PDB file of C-alpha atoms in Angstrom:
ATOM      1  CA  MET A1460       4.772   5.416   4.867  1.00 69.00           C
ATOM      2  CA  ARG A1461       1.912   6.609   7.067  1.00 70.00           C
ATOM      3  CA  ASP A1462       3.137   4.474   9.946  1.00 78.00           C
ATOM      4  CA  PHE A1463       6.523   6.170   9.784  1.00 78.00           C
ATOM      5  CA  PHE A1464       5.005   9.652   9.903  1.00 72.00           C
ATOM      6  CA  ALA A1465       2.545   8.583  12.585  1.00 75.00           C
ATOM      7  CA  ARG A1466       5.469   7.717  14.857  1.00 82.00           C
ATOM      8  CA  LEU A1467       6.933  11.193  14.421  1.00 81.00           C
ATOM      9  CA  GLY A1468       3.986  12.779  16.226  1.00 86.00           C
ATOM     10  CA  ILE A1469       3.360  16.445  15.463  1.00 85.00           C
ATOM     11  CA  TRP A1470       6.213  16.627  12.964  1.00 81.00           C
ATOM     12  CA  GLY A1471       4.752  13.692  11.073  1.00 83.00           C
ATOM     13  CA  GLU A1472       1.345  15.313  11.026  1.00 86.00           C
ATOM     14  CA  LEU A1473       2.891  18.509   9.690  1.00 84.00           C
ATOM     15  CA  VAL A1474       4.678  16.621   6.903  1.00 81.00           C
ATOM     16  CA  MET A1475       1.510  14.740   5.977  1.00 84.00           C
ATOM     17  CA  PHE A1476      -0.474  18.005   5.944  1.00 88.00           C
ATOM     18  CA  LEU A1477       2.059  19.632   3.638  1.00 86.00           C
ATOM     19  CA  TRP A1478       2.144  16.550   1.420  1.00 85.00           C
ATOM     20  CA  ARG A1479      -1.642  16.367   1.083  1.00 88.00           C
ATOM     21  CA  ARG A1480      -2.048  20.088   0.393  1.00 91.00           C
ATOM     22  CA  LYS A1481       0.956  20.101  -1.989  1.00 90.00           C
ATOM     23  CA  LEU A1482       2.653  22.915  -0.073  1.00 87.00           C
ATOM     24  CA  TYR A1483       6.175  21.878  -1.036  1.00 83.00           C
ATOM     25  CA  TRP A1484       7.443  25.464  -0.954  1.00 88.00           C
ATOM     26  CA  LEU A1485       6.999  25.536   2.840  1.00 87.00           C
ATOM     27  CA  VAL A1486       9.505  22.737   3.419  1.00 83.00           C
ATOM     28  CA  PRO A1487      12.655  24.929   3.075  1.00 89.00           C
ATOM     29  CA  MET A1488      11.201  27.506   5.466  1.00 89.00           C
ATOM     30  CA  ILE A1489      10.458  24.852   8.068  1.00 85.00           C
ATOM     31  CA  VAL A1490      13.948  23.353   7.707  1.00 86.00           C
ATOM     32  CA  VAL A1491      15.599  26.767   8.167  1.00 92.00           C
ATOM     33  CA  LEU A1492      13.372  27.513  11.152  1.00 89.00           C
ATOM     34  CA  ALA A1493      14.320  24.175  12.726  1.00 87.00           C
ATOM     35  CA  LEU A1494      18.044  24.839  12.161  1.00 90.00           C
ATOM     36  CA  VAL A1495      17.787  28.266  13.789  1.00 89.00           C
ATOM     37  CA  ALA A1496      15.969  26.706  16.734  1.00 88.00           C
ATOM     38  CA  VAL A1497      18.718  24.095  17.125  1.00 86.00           C
ATOM     39  CA  LEU A1498      21.380  26.811  16.988  1.00 82.00           C
ATOM     40  CA  LEU A1499      19.580  28.816  19.653  1.00 82.00           C
ATOM     41  CA  ILE A1500      19.284  25.794  21.908  1.00 82.00           C
ATOM     42  CA  LEU A1501      22.942  24.886  21.448  1.00 78.00           C
ATOM     43  CA  SER A1502      24.113  28.450  22.022  1.00 76.00           C
ATOM     44  CA  SER A1503      22.385  28.590  25.397  1.00 78.00           C
ATOM     45  CA  ASN A1504      24.746  25.880  26.661  1.00 76.00           C
ATOM     46  CA  PRO A1505      27.888  27.548  28.109  1.00 81.00           C
ATOM     47  CA  VAL A1506      30.171  24.844  26.713  1.00 81.00           C
ATOM     48  CA  THR A1507      29.010  25.049  23.090  1.00 75.00           C
ATOM     49  CA  GLY A1508      28.144  28.754  23.166  1.00 69.00           C
ATOM     50  CA  PRO A1509      31.545  30.126  22.058  1.00 75.00           C
ATOM     51  CA  PHE A1510      31.679  27.732  19.108  1.00 74.00           C
ATOM     52  CA  ILE A1511      28.203  28.716  17.943  1.00 67.00           C
ATOM     53  CA  TYR A1512      28.845  32.438  18.385  1.00 68.00           C
ATOM     54  CA  SER A1513      31.953  32.184  16.205  1.00 72.00           C
ATOM     55  CA  LEU A1514      29.704  31.004  13.345  1.00 67.00           C
ATOM     56  CA  TRP A1515      27.713  34.246  13.420  1.00 63.00           C
TER      57      TRP A1515
END
């Protein structure tokens, strides 16, 4: 299991930190933050922008 998270780099270290400290309540916040970041990145592309803006 550690080898898998070690390959993920910073994200793996973050997951291992949360797992060791038993901060399970932070996982939904990180997932939502990652989804918003993906939406922002996709909306900056002129081709996918109108599709993303229609979701808002």
